[in-house]
CSV table of C-alpha atoms and ligand atoms in Angstrom, one decimal:
chain,number,residue,atom,x,y,z
A,1,MET,CA,2.2,18.0,-2.7
A,2,LYS,CA,2.3,16.5,0.8
A,3,TYR,CA,5.4,15.0,2.6
A,4,LEU,CA,6.3,14.0,6.1
A,5,GLN,CA,9.0,15.0,8.6
A,6,GLY,CA,9.5,13.7,12.1
A,7,ARG,CA,11.4,14.1,15.3
A,8,ARG,CA,11.7,12.4,18.7
A,9,GLY,CA,8.6,11.3,20.5
A,10,PHE,CA,7.3,10.0,17.1
A,11,ASP,CA,6.2,13.5,16.4
A,12,ILE,CA,5.3,13.3,12.7
A,13,ILE,CA,4.1,16.3,10.8
A,14,THR,CA,2.7,16.6,7.3
A,15,LEU,CA,4.0,19.5,5.3
A,16,GLU,CA,2.8,20.8,1.9
A,17,SER,CA,4.7,22.5,-0.9
A,18,PRO,CA,3.9,23.3,-4.5
A,19,ALA,CA,4.9,20.6,-7.0
A,20,ARG,CA,8.4,21.3,-8.5
A,21,SER,CA,9.2,21.0,-12.2
A,22,PRO,CA,12.2,18.8,-13.0
A,23,GLY,CA,15.4,20.7,-14.0
A,24,PRO,CA,17.9,19.4,-16.6
A,25,GLY,CA,18.7,15.8,-16.0
A,26,GLN,CA,16.0,15.5,-13.4
A,27,VAL,CA,12.8,13.4,-13.2
A,28,ARG,CA,9.6,14.2,-11.3
A,29,VAL,CA,8.2,11.0,-9.8
A,30,GLN,CA,5.1,9.9,-7.8
A,31,VAL,CA,6.0,7.8,-4.8
A,32,LEU,CA,4.3,4.4,-4.8
A,33,ALA,CA,5.9,3.0,-1.7
A,34,CYS,CA,8.5,4.0,0.9
A,35,GLY,CA,10.0,1.6,3.5
A,36,VAL,CA,10.3,2.7,7.1
A,37,CYS,CA,14.0,2.3,7.9
A,38,GLY,CA,15.8,1.8,11.2
A,39,THR,CA,17.3,5.2,10.5
A,40,ASP,CA,13.8,6.8,10.3
A,41,LEU,CA,12.9,5.1,13.6
A,42,HIS,CA,16.1,6.5,15.2
A,43,PHE,CA,15.0,10.0,14.1
A,44,LEU,CA,11.6,9.4,15.6
A,45,ARG,CA,13.0,8.2,18.9
A,46,GLN,CA,16.0,10.4,19.3
A,47,LYS,CA,16.4,13.4,17.0
A,48,GLU,CA,15.7,16.9,18.3
A,49,ASP,CA,14.8,18.6,15.0
A,50,TYR,CA,12.3,17.8,12.4
A,51,THR,CA,14.0,15.6,9.8
A,52,PRO,CA,12.9,14.3,6.4
A,53,LEU,CA,11.7,10.7,6.6
A,54,GLY,CA,12.1,7.9,4.1
A,55,HIS,CA,14.7,6.8,1.6
A,56,GLU,CA,13.6,3.3,0.5
A,57,ILE,CA,11.6,4.5,-2.5
A,58,CYS,CA,9.6,2.9,-5.3
A,59,ALA,CA,8.0,5.5,-7.6
A,60,ARG,CA,6.4,6.1,-11.0
A,61,VAL,CA,7.9,8.6,-13.5
A,62,LEU,CA,5.6,11.6,-14.1
A,63,GLU,CA,7.7,14.0,-16.1
A,64,ASN,CA,11.2,14.2,-17.5
A,65,GLY,CA,13.3,17.4,-17.4
A,66,GLU,CA,15.5,18.6,-20.2
A,67,GLY,CA,17.9,15.8,-21.3
A,68,ALA,CA,16.5,13.2,-18.9
A,69,VAL,CA,15.8,10.2,-21.3
A,70,ARG,CA,16.3,7.0,-19.4
A,71,PHE,CA,12.7,6.3,-18.4
A,72,PRO,CA,9.4,7.2,-20.1
A,73,PRO,CA,6.5,8.7,-18.1
A,74,GLY,CA,4.6,5.9,-16.4
A,75,ARG,CA,7.6,3.6,-15.8
A,76,GLN,CA,8.0,2.2,-12.3
A,77,VAL,CA,11.4,2.8,-10.8
A,78,VAL,CA,13.4,2.5,-7.5
A,79,ALA,CA,15.6,5.4,-6.4
A,80,GLU,CA,19.0,5.2,-4.7
A,81,ASP,CA,19.4,7.7,-1.9
A,82,GLN,CA,23.0,8.4,-2.9
A,83,ALA,CA,24.5,7.6,-6.3
A,84,LEU,CA,28.1,7.6,-7.5
A,85,CYS,CA,29.4,10.6,-9.4
A,86,GLY,CA,31.7,8.6,-11.7
A,87,VAL,CA,34.3,11.4,-12.0
A,88,CYS,CA,35.8,12.0,-8.6
A,89,ASP,CA,39.2,10.6,-7.5
A,90,ALA,CA,37.6,7.8,-5.6
A,91,CYS,CA,35.3,6.7,-8.5
A,92,LYS,CA,38.2,6.9,-11.0
A,93,SER,CA,40.5,5.0,-8.7
A,94,GLY,CA,38.1,2.1,-8.6
A,95,ARG,CA,36.9,2.8,-5.1
A,96,PRO,CA,33.4,4.1,-5.9
A,97,CYS,CA,32.2,3.1,-2.4
A,98,LEU,CA,34.3,6.1,-1.1
A,99,CYS,CA,32.5,8.6,-3.5
A,100,ARG,CA,30.9,11.5,-1.7
A,101,SER,CA,30.0,13.8,-4.5
A,102,GLY,CA,27.2,12.0,-6.4
A,103,PRO,CA,23.6,13.1,-6.6
A,104,SER,CA,21.3,12.3,-3.6
A,105,LEU,CA,17.7,12.7,-2.4
A,106,ASP,CA,18.8,16.2,-1.5
A,107,GLY,CA,16.9,16.5,1.7
A,108,GLN,CA,13.6,15.3,0.2
A,109,SER,CA,11.2,13.0,2.2
A,110,GLY,CA,10.6,9.7,0.5
A,111,MET,CA,7.5,9.5,2.6
A,112,GLY,CA,5.6,12.0,0.5
A,113,GLU,CA,3.6,12.3,-2.7
A,114,GLU,CA,6.3,13.4,-5.1
A,115,LEU,CA,10.0,13.8,-5.5
A,116,VAL,CA,12.3,15.5,-8.1
A,117,LEU,CA,15.3,13.3,-8.6
A,118,ASP,CA,18.5,13.2,-10.7
A,119,GLU,CA,17.8,10.5,-13.2
A,120,ARG,CA,21.1,8.8,-12.3
A,121,LEU,CA,19.5,7.7,-9.0
A,122,LEU,CA,16.9,5.6,-10.8
A,123,HIS,CA,16.6,1.9,-11.7
A,124,ASP,CA,13.9,0.2,-13.7
A,125,ALA,CA,11.5,-1.7,-11.3
A,126,GLU,CA,8.6,-2.3,-13.7
A,127,GLY,CA,6.4,-5.2,-12.7
A,128,LEU,CA,7.5,-5.6,-9.1
A,129,ASP,CA,5.0,-5.0,-6.2
A,130,PRO,CA,6.0,-1.4,-5.3
A,131,ALA,CA,6.3,-2.3,-1.5
A,132,VAL,CA,8.7,-5.2,-2.4
A,133,ALA,CA,10.6,-3.0,-4.9
A,134,ALA,CA,11.1,-0.5,-2.0
A,135,MET,CA,13.1,-3.3,-0.3
A,136,THR,CA,15.8,-2.9,-2.9
A,137,GLU,CA,17.6,-0.3,-0.7
A,138,PRO,CA,17.8,-2.3,2.5
A,139,LEU,CA,18.6,-5.5,0.6
A,140,ALA,CA,21.4,-3.6,-1.1
A,141,VAL,CA,22.7,-2.6,2.3
A,142,ALA,CA,22.6,-6.2,3.5
A,143,ILE,CA,24.4,-7.4,0.4
A,144,ARG,CA,27.1,-4.8,1.0
A,145,CYS,CA,27.5,-6.0,4.6
A,146,VAL,CA,27.7,-9.7,3.8
A,147,ASP,CA,30.0,-9.1,0.8
A,148,THR,CA,32.4,-7.0,3.0
A,149,LEU,CA,32.4,-9.8,5.6
A,150,ASP,CA,33.0,-12.3,2.7
A,151,PRO,CA,32.0,-15.5,4.4
A,152,ALA,CA,33.3,-18.7,2.8
A,153,PRO,CA,30.8,-21.3,1.4
A,154,GLY,CA,30.2,-23.9,4.2
A,155,SER,CA,31.1,-21.5,7.0
A,156,SER,CA,29.0,-20.5,10.0
A,157,LEU,CA,27.6,-17.1,10.9
A,158,LEU,CA,26.1,-15.5,13.9
A,159,ILE,CA,23.9,-12.4,13.2
A,160,TYR,CA,22.9,-10.0,16.0
A,161,GLY,CA,19.7,-8.1,15.1
A,162,LEU,CA,16.3,-9.2,13.9
A,163,GLY,CA,15.5,-6.0,12.0
A,164,ALA,CA,15.2,-6.0,8.2
A,165,ILE,CA,18.9,-5.6,7.7
A,166,GLY,CA,19.7,-8.6,9.9
A,167,LEU,CA,17.0,-10.7,8.2
A,168,PHE,CA,18.2,-9.7,4.6
A,169,CYS,CA,21.8,-10.5,5.7
A,170,LEU,CA,20.6,-13.9,6.7
A,171,ALA,CA,18.8,-14.5,3.4
A,172,TYR,CA,21.8,-13.3,1.3
A,173,ALA,CA,24.3,-15.2,3.4
A,174,ARG,CA,22.3,-18.4,2.7
A,175,LEU,CA,22.6,-17.6,-1.1
A,176,ARG,CA,26.3,-17.2,-0.7
A,177,GLY,CA,26.5,-20.8,0.7
A,178,VAL,CA,26.9,-20.1,4.4
A,179,THR,CA,25.6,-23.4,6.0
A,180,ARG,CA,25.0,-22.5,9.6
A,181,VAL,CA,23.3,-19.2,10.4
A,182,VAL,CA,22.1,-18.4,14.0
A,183,MET,CA,20.2,-15.2,14.7
A,184,ALA,CA,20.4,-13.3,18.1
A,185,ALA,CA,18.1,-10.7,19.5
A,186,ARG,CA,17.8,-9.2,22.9
A,187,ASP,CA,14.4,-10.0,24.3
A,188,ALA,CA,12.5,-13.3,23.9
A,189,GLY,CA,9.3,-11.9,25.2
A,190,SER,CA,8.8,-9.0,22.7
A,191,ARG,CA,6.1,-9.4,20.1
A,192,ARG,CA,8.4,-7.8,17.5
A,193,ASN,CA,11.1,-10.3,18.1
A,194,ARG,CA,8.7,-13.2,17.9
A,195,ALA,CA,7.3,-12.0,14.6
A,196,SER,CA,10.9,-11.5,13.4
A,197,ALA,CA,12.0,-15.0,14.6
A,198,ASP,CA,9.2,-16.5,12.4
A,199,ILE,CA,10.5,-14.6,9.4
A,200,ALA,CA,14.1,-15.6,10.2
A,201,LEU,CA,13.1,-19.3,10.3
A,202,ASP,CA,11.4,-18.9,6.9
A,203,PHE,CA,14.6,-17.3,5.6
A,204,GLY,CA,16.5,-20.4,6.6
A,205,ALA,CA,18.0,-19.5,10.1
A,206,ASP,CA,19.2,-22.6,12.0
A,207,GLY,CA,18.1,-21.0,15.3
A,208,VAL,CA,17.0,-17.8,16.9
A,209,LEU,CA,18.6,-17.0,20.3
A,210,PHE,CA,17.9,-14.2,22.8
A,211,THR,CA,20.8,-12.4,24.5
A,212,ALA,CA,18.8,-11.5,27.6
A,213,LEU,CA,18.4,-15.2,28.6
A,214,PRO,CA,21.1,-16.5,31.0
A,215,ALA,CA,21.8,-19.5,28.8
A,216,PHE,CA,22.5,-17.4,25.7
A,217,ARG,CA,26.2,-18.0,25.5
A,218,GLU,CA,26.0,-21.7,26.1
A,219,GLU,CA,23.2,-22.1,23.5
A,220,ALA,CA,25.0,-20.0,21.0
A,221,LEU,CA,28.2,-22.1,21.3
A,222,ARG,CA,26.3,-25.5,21.2
A,223,GLY,CA,27.4,-26.0,17.6
A,224,GLY,CA,30.9,-24.6,18.3
A,225,SER,CA,32.3,-21.1,17.8
A,226,TYR,CA,31.4,-19.2,14.6
A,227,ASP,CA,33.6,-18.5,11.6
A,228,ASN,CA,32.1,-15.0,11.4
A,229,ALA,CA,29.6,-12.7,13.1
A,230,LEU,CA,27.6,-9.7,11.9
A,231,VAL,CA,26.3,-7.1,14.2
A,232,ALA,CA,23.2,-5.4,12.8
A,233,ALA,CA,22.4,-4.1,16.2
A,234,PRO,CA,23.9,-1.4,18.5
A,235,PRO,CA,27.8,-1.2,18.9
A,236,PRO,CA,27.9,-2.5,22.6
A,237,LEU,CA,27.2,-6.0,21.2
A,238,VAL,CA,30.5,-6.0,19.2
A,239,PRO,CA,32.6,-7.4,22.0
A,240,ASP,CA,30.1,-10.2,22.6
A,241,ALA,CA,30.3,-11.1,18.9
A,242,MET,CA,34.1,-11.0,19.0
A,243,GLY,CA,34.0,-13.5,21.9
A,244,LEU,CA,31.8,-16.0,20.0
A,245,VAL,CA,33.8,-16.1,16.8
A,246,GLY,CA,36.7,-18.7,16.8
A,247,TYR,CA,40.4,-18.4,15.9
A,248,GLY,CA,40.7,-16.3,12.7
A,249,GLY,CA,37.1,-15.1,13.0
A,250,LYS,CA,35.8,-11.9,11.5
A,251,VAL,CA,33.1,-9.6,13.0
A,252,LEU,CA,31.3,-7.0,10.9
A,253,ALA,CA,29.6,-4.1,12.6
A,254,CYS,CA,26.9,-2.2,10.7
A,255,GLY,CA,24.5,-1.2,13.4
A,256,VAL,CA,24.7,2.4,14.6
A,257,THR,CA,22.9,4.5,17.2
A,258,PHE,CA,22.2,8.2,17.5
A,259,ASP,CA,22.5,7.9,21.3
A,260,ALA,CA,26.1,8.6,22.2
A,261,ARG,CA,26.0,6.4,25.3
A,262,ASP,CA,25.4,3.4,23.0
A,263,ALA,CA,28.0,4.3,20.4
A,264,ARG,CA,31.1,2.8,22.2
A,265,ALA,CA,32.4,-0.7,22.8
A,266,GLU,CA,35.5,-1.9,24.6
A,267,LEU,CA,37.5,-4.6,22.8
A,268,ASP,CA,40.4,-6.8,24.0
A,269,VAL,CA,42.8,-6.0,21.2
A,270,ASN,CA,45.5,-8.4,22.6
A,271,ALA,CA,43.1,-11.3,22.3
A,272,MET,CA,42.1,-10.2,18.8
A,273,VAL,CA,45.8,-10.1,17.8
A,274,PHE,CA,46.7,-13.5,19.3
A,275,GLU,CA,43.5,-15.1,18.0
A,276,LYS,CA,43.9,-13.5,14.5
A,277,LYS,CA,40.5,-11.9,14.7
A,278,ALA,CA,39.4,-8.9,12.6
A,279,LEU,CA,36.8,-6.2,13.0
A,280,LEU,CA,35.2,-4.8,9.9
A,281,THR,CA,32.5,-2.1,9.4
A,282,ALA,CA,30.1,-1.4,6.6
A,283,ILE,CA,27.6,1.4,6.1
A,284,ALA,CA,24.9,1.9,3.5
A,285,GLU,CA,26.7,2.0,0.1
A,286,PRO,CA,23.6,0.8,-1.8
A,287,ALA,CA,24.4,2.4,-5.1
A,288,LEU,CA,26.9,-0.4,-5.8
A,289,GLN,CA,24.4,-3.1,-4.9
A,290,PHE,CA,21.1,-2.0,-6.5
A,291,PRO,CA,21.4,-4.1,-9.7
A,292,LEU,CA,22.1,-7.3,-7.8
A,293,ALA,CA,19.4,-6.5,-5.2
A,294,LEU,CA,16.8,-6.0,-8.0
A,295,ARG,CA,17.8,-9.3,-9.7
A,296,LEU,CA,17.4,-11.2,-6.4
A,297,LEU,CA,13.9,-9.6,-5.9
A,298,ARG,CA,12.8,-10.2,-9.4
A,299,SER,CA,13.9,-13.8,-9.5
A,300,GLY,CA,12.3,-14.5,-6.1
A,301,ARG,CA,15.7,-15.8,-4.8
A,302,ILE,CA,15.1,-13.4,-1.8
A,303,ASP,CA,11.4,-13.2,-0.8
A,304,ALA,CA,11.7,-9.7,0.7
A,305,GLY,CA,7.9,-9.3,0.8
A,306,ARG,CA,8.0,-11.9,3.7
A,307,ALA,CA,9.6,-9.3,5.9
A,308,ILE,CA,7.0,-6.6,5.2
A,309,THR,CA,4.5,-6.9,8.1
A,310,HIS,CA,2.6,-3.6,7.7
A,311,ARG,CA,1.5,-1.2,4.9
A,312,VAL,CA,0.6,2.2,6.2
A,313,PRO,CA,-1.2,4.8,4.1
A,314,LEU,CA,0.6,8.2,4.0
A,315,VAL,CA,-2.4,9.9,5.7
A,316,GLU,CA,-2.2,7.4,8.6
A,317,ALA,CA,1.6,7.8,9.2
A,318,ALA,CA,0.8,8.8,12.8
A,319,THR,CA,0.1,5.1,13.4
A,320,LEU,CA,3.9,4.5,13.2
A,321,LYS,CA,3.9,5.6,16.8
A,322,THR,CA,1.8,2.6,17.9
A,323,LEU,CA,3.6,0.3,15.5
A,324,PHE,CA,7.1,1.2,16.6
A,325,GLY,CA,6.9,3.5,19.6
A,326,GLN,CA,5.9,0.4,21.6
A,327,ASP,CA,6.1,-3.4,21.4
A,328,SER,CA,4.1,-4.7,18.5
A,329,SER,CA,4.3,-7.3,15.7
A,330,ALA,CA,5.7,-4.7,13.3
A,331,VAL,CA,9.0,-5.7,11.7
A,332,LYS,CA,9.1,-3.9,8.4
A,333,ALA,CA,6.5,-1.3,7.5
A,334,VAL,CA,6.1,0.4,4.2
A,335,VAL,CA,4.3,3.7,3.7
A,336,VAL,CA,2.0,3.7,0.6
A,337,PRO,CA,0.0,6.5,-0.9
A,338,GLY,CA,-3.3,4.8,0.2
B,1,LIG,ZN1,17.2,2.2,4.8
B,2,LIG,ZN1,32.6,9.8,-7.3
């Protein structure tokens, strides 16, 4: 069975290994769709060594190992990349988001033909378009971010980042009753940002602003300062966000970079203390949010398919280089068997 790995320069290779049999508690699945995540793009831009690609997975059950009974062969499922163990101190203390000992993808590439997974990673996704079902993971990440920020109904929110996470945060914040959501991205001229801005408006954004424009700050503050801001973009934008939230405002940072030069930000802690502002962080803890994400996809309350701009057959994965290695209209791509 074939699978992909990649490293910087969008150097994507296809590897081949014999199909594995599922062990006890494991399930062998055929991948039906795998989202291309910002993390995968970081690997393809910055990572020195070949790295497995893809963790936003919709698949079909092929074969159950001994004792695996949750899903019959043929059932469509989505897979968490990291599940809870349920028995460690963190899990048993009611803080499962701190669990670090549950089953995972174990280094397998979701961008491939097959996977062997612990059945505890799987959720029923029968009936959903596989590409849309593959959005369960990034939507779960967005839910975690917005729930951590905990915006009040009727509040205002500024979101930096027009990638899938920023867009899904927007859609979910709307469902939570946030009334004013403004999106910010860097460059007004980029084809990607223009395509994303259209999606953002469809998801209910009140406006899309561009930080590279001189009037950004003035335009951003036209409706007053924000109750909260969410940075689904590199860390150097965190101080900007902190400056645009008002007294008592909260900023949540969830964007990371693998380039150490972009990993730092300088904050005026005095001003934060006097203005009662808080900085929060969130990172993918999707295992906690998969059930809600799936309900929102199934009910159509979040139209995640609107964010999918490209479906790329596995054998044509090299085209990710043209889609994401340069400016294009690609926002969210999904690799399909094809
Ligand atoms: Zn992801
Ligand atoms: Zn645990």
